PDB file of C-alpha atoms in Angstrom:
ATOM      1  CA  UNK A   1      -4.327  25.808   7.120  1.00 46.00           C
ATOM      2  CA  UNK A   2      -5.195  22.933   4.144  1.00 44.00           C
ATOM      3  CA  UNK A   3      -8.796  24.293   4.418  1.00 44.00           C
ATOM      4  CA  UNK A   4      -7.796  27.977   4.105  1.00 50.00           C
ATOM      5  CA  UNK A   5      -5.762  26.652   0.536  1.00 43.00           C
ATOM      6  CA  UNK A   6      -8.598  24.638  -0.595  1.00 44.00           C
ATOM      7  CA  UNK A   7     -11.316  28.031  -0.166  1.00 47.00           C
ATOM      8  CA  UNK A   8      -8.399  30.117  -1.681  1.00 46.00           C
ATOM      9  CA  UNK A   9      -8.242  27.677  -4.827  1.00 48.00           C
ATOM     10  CA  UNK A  10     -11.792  27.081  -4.960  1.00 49.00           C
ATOM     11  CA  UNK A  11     -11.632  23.885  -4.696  1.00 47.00           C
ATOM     12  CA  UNK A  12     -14.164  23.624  -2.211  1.00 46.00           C
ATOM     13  CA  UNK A  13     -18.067  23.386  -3.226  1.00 52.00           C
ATOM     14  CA  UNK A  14     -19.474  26.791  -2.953  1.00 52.00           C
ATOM     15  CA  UNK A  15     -22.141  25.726   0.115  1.00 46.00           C
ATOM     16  CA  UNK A  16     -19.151  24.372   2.001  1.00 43.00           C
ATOM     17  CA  UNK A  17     -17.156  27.794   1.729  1.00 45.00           C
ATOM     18  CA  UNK A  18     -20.048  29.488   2.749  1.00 44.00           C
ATOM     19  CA  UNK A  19     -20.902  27.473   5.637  1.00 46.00           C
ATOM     20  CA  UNK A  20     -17.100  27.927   6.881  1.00 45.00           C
ATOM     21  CA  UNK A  21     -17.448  32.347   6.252  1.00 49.00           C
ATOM     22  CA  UNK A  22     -20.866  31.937   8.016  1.00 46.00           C
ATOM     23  CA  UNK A  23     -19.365  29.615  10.782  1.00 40.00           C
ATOM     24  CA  UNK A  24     -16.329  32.062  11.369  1.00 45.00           C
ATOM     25  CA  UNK A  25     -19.308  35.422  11.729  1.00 43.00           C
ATOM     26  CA  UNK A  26     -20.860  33.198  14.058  1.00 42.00           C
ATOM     27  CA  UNK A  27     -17.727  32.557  16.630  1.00 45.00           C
ATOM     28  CA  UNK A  28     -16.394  36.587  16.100  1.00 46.00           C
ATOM     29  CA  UNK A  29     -18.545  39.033  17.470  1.00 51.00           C
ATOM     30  CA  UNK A  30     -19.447  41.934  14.713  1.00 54.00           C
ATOM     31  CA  UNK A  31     -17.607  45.119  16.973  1.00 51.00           C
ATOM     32  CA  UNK A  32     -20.421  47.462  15.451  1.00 55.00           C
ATOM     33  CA  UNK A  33     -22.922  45.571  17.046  1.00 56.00           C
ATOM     34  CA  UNK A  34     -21.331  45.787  20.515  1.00 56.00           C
ATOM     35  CA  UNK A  35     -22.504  48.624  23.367  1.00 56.00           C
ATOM     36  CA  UNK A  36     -19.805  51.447  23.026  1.00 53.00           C
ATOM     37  CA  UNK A  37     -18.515  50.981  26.346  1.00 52.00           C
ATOM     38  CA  UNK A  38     -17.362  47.249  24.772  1.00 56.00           C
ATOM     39  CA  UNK A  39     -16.001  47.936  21.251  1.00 56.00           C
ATOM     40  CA  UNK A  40     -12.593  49.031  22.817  1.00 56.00           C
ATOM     41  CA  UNK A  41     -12.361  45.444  23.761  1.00 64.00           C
ATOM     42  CA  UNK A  42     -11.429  44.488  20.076  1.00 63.00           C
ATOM     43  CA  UNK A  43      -9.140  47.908  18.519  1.00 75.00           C
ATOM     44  CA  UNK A  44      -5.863  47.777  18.015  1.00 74.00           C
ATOM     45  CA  UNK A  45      -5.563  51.203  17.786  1.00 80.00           C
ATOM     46  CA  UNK A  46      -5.249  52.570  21.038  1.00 87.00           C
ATOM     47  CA  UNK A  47      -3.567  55.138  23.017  1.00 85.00           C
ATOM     48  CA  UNK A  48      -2.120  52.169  25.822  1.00 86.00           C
ATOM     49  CA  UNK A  49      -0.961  49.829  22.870  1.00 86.00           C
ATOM     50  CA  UNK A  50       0.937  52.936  21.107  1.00 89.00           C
ATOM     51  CA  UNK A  51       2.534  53.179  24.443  1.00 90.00           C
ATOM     52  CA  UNK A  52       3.540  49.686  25.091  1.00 90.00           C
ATOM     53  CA  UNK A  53       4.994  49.797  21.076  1.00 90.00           C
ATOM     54  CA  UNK A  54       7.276  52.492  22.380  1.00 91.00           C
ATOM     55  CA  UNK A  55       8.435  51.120  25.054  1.00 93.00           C
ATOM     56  CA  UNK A  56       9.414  47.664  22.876  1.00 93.00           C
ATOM     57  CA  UNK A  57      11.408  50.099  20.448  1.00 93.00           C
ATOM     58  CA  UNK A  58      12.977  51.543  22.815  1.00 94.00           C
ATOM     59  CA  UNK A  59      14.004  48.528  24.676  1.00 95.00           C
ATOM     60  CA  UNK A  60      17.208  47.784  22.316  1.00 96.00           C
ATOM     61  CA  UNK A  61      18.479  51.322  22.986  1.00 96.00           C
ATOM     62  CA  UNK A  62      18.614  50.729  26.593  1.00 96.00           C
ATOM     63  CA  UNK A  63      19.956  47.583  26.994  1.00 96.00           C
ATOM     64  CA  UNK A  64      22.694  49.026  24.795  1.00 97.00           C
ATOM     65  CA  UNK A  65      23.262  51.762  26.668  1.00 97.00           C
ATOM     66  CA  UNK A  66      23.588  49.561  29.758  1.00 97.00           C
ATOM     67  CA  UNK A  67      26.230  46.847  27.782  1.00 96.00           C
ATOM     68  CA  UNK A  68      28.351  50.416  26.868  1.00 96.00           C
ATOM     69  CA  UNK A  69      28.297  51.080  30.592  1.00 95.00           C
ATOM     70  CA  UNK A  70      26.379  54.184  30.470  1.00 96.00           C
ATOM     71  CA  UNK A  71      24.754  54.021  32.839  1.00 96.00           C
ATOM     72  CA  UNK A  72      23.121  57.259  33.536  1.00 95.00           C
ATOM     73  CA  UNK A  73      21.325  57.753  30.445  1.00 96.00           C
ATOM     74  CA  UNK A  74      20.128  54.252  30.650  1.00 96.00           C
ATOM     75  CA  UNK A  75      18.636  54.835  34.086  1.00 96.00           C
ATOM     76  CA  UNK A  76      17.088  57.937  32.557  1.00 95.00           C
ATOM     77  CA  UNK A  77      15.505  56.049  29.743  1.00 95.00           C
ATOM     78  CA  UNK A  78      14.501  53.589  32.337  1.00 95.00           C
ATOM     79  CA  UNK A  79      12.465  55.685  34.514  1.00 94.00           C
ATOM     80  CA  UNK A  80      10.598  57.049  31.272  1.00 94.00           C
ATOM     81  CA  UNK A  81       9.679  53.299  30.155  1.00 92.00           C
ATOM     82  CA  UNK A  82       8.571  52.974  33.910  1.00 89.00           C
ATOM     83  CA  UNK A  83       6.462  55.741  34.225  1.00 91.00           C
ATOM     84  CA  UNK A  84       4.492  54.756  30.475  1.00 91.00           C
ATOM     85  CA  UNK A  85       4.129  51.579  31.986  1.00 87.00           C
ATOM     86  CA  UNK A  86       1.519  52.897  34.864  1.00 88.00           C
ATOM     87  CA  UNK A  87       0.754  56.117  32.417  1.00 90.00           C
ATOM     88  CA  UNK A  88      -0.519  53.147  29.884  1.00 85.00           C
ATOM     89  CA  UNK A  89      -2.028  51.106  32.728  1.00 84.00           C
ATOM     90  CA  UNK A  90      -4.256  54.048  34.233  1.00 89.00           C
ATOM     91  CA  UNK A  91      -5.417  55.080  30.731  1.00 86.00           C
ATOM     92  CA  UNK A  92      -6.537  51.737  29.877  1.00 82.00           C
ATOM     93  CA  UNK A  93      -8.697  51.648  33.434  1.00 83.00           C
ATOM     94  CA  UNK A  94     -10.109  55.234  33.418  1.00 85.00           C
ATOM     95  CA  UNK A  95     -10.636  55.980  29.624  1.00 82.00           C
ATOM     96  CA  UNK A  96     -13.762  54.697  27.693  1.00 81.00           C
ATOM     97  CA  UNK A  97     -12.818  52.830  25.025  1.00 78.00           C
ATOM     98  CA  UNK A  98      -9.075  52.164  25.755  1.00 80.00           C
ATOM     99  CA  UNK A  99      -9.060  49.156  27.332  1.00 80.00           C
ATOM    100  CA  UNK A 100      -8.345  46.154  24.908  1.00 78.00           C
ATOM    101  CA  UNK A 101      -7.756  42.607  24.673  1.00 73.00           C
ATOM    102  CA  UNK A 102      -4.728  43.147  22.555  1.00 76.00           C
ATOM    103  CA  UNK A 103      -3.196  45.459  25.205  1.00 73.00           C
ATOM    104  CA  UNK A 104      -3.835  42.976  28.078  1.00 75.00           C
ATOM    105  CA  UNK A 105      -1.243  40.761  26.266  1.00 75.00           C
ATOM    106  CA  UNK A 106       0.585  43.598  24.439  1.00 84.00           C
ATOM    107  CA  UNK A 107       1.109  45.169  28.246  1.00 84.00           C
ATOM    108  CA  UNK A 108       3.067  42.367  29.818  1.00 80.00           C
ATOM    109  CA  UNK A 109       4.736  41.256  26.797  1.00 84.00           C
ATOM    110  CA  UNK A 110       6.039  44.774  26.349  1.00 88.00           C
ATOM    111  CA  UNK A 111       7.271  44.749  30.224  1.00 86.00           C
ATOM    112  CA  UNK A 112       8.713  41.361  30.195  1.00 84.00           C
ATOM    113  CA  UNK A 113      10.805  42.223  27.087  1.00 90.00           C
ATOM    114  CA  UNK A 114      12.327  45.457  28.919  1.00 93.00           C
ATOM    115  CA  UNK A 115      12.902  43.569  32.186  1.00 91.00           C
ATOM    116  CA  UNK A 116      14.336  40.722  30.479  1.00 92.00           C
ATOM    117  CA  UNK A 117      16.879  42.874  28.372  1.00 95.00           C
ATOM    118  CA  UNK A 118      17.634  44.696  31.317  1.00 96.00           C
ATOM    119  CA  UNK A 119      19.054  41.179  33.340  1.00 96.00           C
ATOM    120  CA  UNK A 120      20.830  39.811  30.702  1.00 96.00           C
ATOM    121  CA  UNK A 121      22.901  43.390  30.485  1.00 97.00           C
ATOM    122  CA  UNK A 122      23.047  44.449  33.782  1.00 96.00           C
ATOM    123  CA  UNK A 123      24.066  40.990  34.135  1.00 96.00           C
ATOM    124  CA  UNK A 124      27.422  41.340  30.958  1.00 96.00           C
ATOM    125  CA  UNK A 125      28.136  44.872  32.844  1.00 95.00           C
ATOM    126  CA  UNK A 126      28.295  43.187  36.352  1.00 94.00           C
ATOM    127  CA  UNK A 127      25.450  44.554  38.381  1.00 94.00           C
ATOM    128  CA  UNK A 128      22.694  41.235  38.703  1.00 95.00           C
ATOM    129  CA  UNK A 129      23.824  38.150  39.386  1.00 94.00           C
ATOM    130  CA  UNK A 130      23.825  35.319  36.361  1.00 96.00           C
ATOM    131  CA  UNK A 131      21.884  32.968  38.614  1.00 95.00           C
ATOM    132  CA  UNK A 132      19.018  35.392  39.336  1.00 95.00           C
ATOM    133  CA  UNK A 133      19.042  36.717  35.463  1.00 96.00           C
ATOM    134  CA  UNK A 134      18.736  32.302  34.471  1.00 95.00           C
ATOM    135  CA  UNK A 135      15.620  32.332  36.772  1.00 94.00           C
ATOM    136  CA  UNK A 136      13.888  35.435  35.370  1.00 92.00           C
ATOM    137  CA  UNK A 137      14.704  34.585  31.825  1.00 92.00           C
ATOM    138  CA  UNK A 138      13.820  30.756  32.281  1.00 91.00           C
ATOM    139  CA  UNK A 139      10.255  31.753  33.381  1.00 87.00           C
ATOM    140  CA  UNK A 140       9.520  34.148  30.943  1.00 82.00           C
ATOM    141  CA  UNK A 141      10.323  32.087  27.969  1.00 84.00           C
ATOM    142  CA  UNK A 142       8.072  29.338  29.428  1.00 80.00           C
ATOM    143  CA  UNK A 143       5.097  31.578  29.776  1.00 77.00           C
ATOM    144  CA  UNK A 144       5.429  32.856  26.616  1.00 75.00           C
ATOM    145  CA  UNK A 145       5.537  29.104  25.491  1.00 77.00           C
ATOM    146  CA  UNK A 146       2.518  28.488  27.577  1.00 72.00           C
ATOM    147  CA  UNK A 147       0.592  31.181  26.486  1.00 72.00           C
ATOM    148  CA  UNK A 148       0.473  30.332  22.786  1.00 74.00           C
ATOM    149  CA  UNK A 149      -0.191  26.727  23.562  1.00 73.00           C
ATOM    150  CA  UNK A 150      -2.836  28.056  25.709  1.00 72.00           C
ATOM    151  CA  UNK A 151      -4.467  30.281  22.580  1.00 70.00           C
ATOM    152  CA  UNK A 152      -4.322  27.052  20.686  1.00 71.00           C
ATOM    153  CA  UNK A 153      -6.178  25.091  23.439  1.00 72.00           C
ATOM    154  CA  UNK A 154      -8.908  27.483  23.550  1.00 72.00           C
ATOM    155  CA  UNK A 155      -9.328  28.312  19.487  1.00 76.00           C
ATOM    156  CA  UNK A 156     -11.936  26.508  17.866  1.00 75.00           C
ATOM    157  CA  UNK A 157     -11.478  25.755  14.262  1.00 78.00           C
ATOM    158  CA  UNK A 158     -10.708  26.117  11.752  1.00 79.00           C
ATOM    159  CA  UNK A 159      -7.081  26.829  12.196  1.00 76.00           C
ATOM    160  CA  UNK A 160      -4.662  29.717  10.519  1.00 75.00           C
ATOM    161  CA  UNK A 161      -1.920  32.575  11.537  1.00 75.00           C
ATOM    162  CA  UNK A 162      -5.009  34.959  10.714  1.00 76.00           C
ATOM    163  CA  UNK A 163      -7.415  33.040  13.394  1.00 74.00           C
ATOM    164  CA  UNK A 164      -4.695  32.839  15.859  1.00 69.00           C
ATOM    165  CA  UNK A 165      -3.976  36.372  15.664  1.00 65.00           C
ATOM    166  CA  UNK A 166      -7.172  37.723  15.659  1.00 69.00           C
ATOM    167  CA  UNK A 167      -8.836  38.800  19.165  1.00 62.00           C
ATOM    168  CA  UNK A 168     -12.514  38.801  18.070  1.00 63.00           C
ATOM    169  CA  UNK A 169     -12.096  34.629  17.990  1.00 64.00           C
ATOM    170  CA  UNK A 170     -11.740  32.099  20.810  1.00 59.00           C
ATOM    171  CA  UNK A 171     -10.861  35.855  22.790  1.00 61.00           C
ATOM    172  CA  UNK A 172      -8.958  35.463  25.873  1.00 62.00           C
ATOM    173  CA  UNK A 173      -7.418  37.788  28.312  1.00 63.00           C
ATOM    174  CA  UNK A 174      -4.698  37.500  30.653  1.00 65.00           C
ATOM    175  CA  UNK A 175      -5.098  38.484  34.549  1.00 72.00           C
ATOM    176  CA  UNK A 176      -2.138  39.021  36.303  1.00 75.00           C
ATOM    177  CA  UNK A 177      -2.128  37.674  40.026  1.00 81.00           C
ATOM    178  CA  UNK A 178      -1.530  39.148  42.940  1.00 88.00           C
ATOM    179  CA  UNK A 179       1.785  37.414  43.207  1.00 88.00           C
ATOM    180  CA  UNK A 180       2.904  38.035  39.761  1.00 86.00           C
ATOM    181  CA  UNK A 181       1.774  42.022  40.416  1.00 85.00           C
ATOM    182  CA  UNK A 182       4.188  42.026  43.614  1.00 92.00           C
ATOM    183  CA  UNK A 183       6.847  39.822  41.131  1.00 90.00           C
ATOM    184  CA  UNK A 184       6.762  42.611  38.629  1.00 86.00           C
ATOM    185  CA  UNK A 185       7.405  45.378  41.125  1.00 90.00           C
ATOM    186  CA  UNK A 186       9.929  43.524  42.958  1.00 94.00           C
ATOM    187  CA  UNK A 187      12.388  43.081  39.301  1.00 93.00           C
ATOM    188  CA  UNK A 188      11.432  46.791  38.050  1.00 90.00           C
ATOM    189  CA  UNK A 189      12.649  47.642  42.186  1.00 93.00           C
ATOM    190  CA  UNK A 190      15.748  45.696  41.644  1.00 95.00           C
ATOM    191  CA  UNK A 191      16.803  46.668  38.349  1.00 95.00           C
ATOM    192  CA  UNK A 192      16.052  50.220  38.726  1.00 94.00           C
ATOM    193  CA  UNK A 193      18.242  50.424  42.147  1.00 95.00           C
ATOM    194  CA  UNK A 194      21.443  47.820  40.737  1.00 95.00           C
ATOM    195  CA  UNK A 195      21.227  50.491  37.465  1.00 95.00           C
ATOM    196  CA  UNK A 196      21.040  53.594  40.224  1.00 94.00           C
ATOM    197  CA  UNK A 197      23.916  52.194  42.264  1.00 93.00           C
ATOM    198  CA  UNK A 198      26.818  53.042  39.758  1.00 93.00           C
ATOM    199  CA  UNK A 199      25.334  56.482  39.177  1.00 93.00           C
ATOM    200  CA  UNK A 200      24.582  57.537  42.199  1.00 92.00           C
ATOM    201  CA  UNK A 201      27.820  55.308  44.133  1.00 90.00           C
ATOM    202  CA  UNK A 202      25.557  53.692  46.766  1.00 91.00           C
ATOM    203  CA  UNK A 203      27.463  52.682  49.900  1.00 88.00           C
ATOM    204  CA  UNK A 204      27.832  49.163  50.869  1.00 88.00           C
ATOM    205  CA  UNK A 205      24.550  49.164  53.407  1.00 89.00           C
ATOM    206  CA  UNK A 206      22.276  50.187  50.267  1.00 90.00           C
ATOM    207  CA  UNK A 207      24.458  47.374  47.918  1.00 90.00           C
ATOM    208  CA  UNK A 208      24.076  44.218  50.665  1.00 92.00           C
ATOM    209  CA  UNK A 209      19.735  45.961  50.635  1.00 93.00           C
ATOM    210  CA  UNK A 210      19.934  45.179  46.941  1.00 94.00           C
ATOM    211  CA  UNK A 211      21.262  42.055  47.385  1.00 94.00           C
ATOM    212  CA  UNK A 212      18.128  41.141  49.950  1.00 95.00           C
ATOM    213  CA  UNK A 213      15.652  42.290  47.422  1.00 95.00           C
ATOM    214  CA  UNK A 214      17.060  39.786  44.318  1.00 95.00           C
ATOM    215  CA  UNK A 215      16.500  37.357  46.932  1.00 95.00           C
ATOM    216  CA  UNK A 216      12.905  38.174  47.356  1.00 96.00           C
ATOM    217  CA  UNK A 217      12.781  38.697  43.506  1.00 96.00           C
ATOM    218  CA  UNK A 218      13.641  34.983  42.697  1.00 95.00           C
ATOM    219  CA  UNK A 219      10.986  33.578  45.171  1.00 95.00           C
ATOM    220  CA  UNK A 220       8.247  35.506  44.028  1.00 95.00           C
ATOM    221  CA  UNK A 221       9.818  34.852  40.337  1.00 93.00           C
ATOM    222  CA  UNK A 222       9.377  31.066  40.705  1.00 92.00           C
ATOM    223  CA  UNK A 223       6.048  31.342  42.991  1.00 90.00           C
ATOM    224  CA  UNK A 224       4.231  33.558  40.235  1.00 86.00           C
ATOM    225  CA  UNK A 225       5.697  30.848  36.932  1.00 83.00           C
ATOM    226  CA  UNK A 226       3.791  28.398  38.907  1.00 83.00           C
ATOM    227  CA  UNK A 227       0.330  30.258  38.798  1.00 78.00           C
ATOM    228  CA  UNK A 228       0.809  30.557  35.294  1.00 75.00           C
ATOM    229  CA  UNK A 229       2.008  27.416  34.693  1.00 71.00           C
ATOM    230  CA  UNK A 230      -1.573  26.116  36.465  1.00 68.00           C
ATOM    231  CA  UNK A 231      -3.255  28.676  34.177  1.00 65.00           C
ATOM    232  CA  UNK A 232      -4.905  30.728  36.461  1.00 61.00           C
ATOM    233  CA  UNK A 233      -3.677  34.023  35.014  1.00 60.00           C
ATOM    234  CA  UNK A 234      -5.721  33.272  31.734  1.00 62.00           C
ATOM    235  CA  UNK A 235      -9.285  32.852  30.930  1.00 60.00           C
ATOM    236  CA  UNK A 236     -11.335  32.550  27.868  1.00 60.00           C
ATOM    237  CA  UNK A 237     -14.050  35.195  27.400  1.00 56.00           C
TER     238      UNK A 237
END
């Protein structure tokens, strides 16, 4: 940051600010340069990211609808932000060009913030328990804590919000494991059938079934925060 003031003021001797531009050409690959198959590694601009922006906008909407108990346009809107989830996923793996670095942080980060807002209101209206909804939340705020100390670890300097930010340096990508896969399914499961329930008035079988499968989500919720905790669902490219 103090070296980023000093170029911007010039108080830095010429040689020395053109040592640091050349250094920082050096670390970022130059995108033009790259085979086409690899320049969607770096845009921002892409069809999966747009996707995973919608579904962050209309996250709010949803969990409101949920706290003002409607339920069945919730559950609609639900299913929608679902389906974009795998419609963004198999773009990204079939289309040239559409798979990015951004987007394989943008992804999760855009399905943890639905499937957190979801607990904590399905949780106010009544339908998740508050100790599941602790454990869900708990982990995901420590791997989003974890992840940016993990960018730090792997930037080299010099350091600045533009640096950080930028996917061309220090890049890294995040691979989800198999665990944290079957975690992911198991809380868009359970939220999708506690939300169904009022709508559709499930009986008491299909209730006590729902129960079962929050108690499979919270051990595969603590299992999978562990593997990221140990870092094995990042890796510096």
């Amino acid at each position: 940051m103090l070296w980023g003031v000093l170029r911007s003021h010039r108080i830095l001797p010429r040689h020395l600010m053109l040592s640091s531009r050349r250094f920082q050409e050096e670390k970022a690959p130059k995108v033009k340069s790259l085979p086409p198959e690899e320049r969607g590694r770096y845009k921002v601009a892409t069809i999966p990211n747009a996707i995973c922006a919608g579904r962050i906008a209309a996250t709010p909407l949803i969990g409101y609808l949920v706290v003002q108990h409607h339920f069945t346009p919730a559950f609609a809107l639900f299913t929608v932000a679902g389906a974009s989830d795998l419609l963004d996923g198999w773009i990204a793996r079939n289309v040239p060009g559409q798979k990015s670095l951004l987007g394989s942080v943008l992804d999760p980060v855009a399905d943890k913030l639905l499937i957190s807002t979801m607990f904590i209101t399905m949780t106010h209206a009544g339908l998740i328990p508050l100790p599941l909804t602790s454990i869900v939340i708990l982990r995901d705020v420590c791997l989003i804590a974890g992840g940016f100390y993990k960018r730090y670890q792997v930037m080299s300097p010099p350091y600045s919000l533009n640096r950080f930010f930028n996917p061309q340096v220090s890049s890294m990508q995040v691979v989800p494991t198999m665990m944290s896969k079957i975690n992911t399914v198991l809380q868009l499961s359970l939220v999708a059938l506690a939300l169904a329930s009022p709508v559709f008035d499930f009986s008491v079988a299909a209730n006590e079934a729902i129960f079962a499968l929050g108690c499979a989500t919270a051990v595969t919720t603590v299992y999978s925060g562990l593997q990221y905790a140990s870092g094995k669902a990042i890796k510096k490219l």
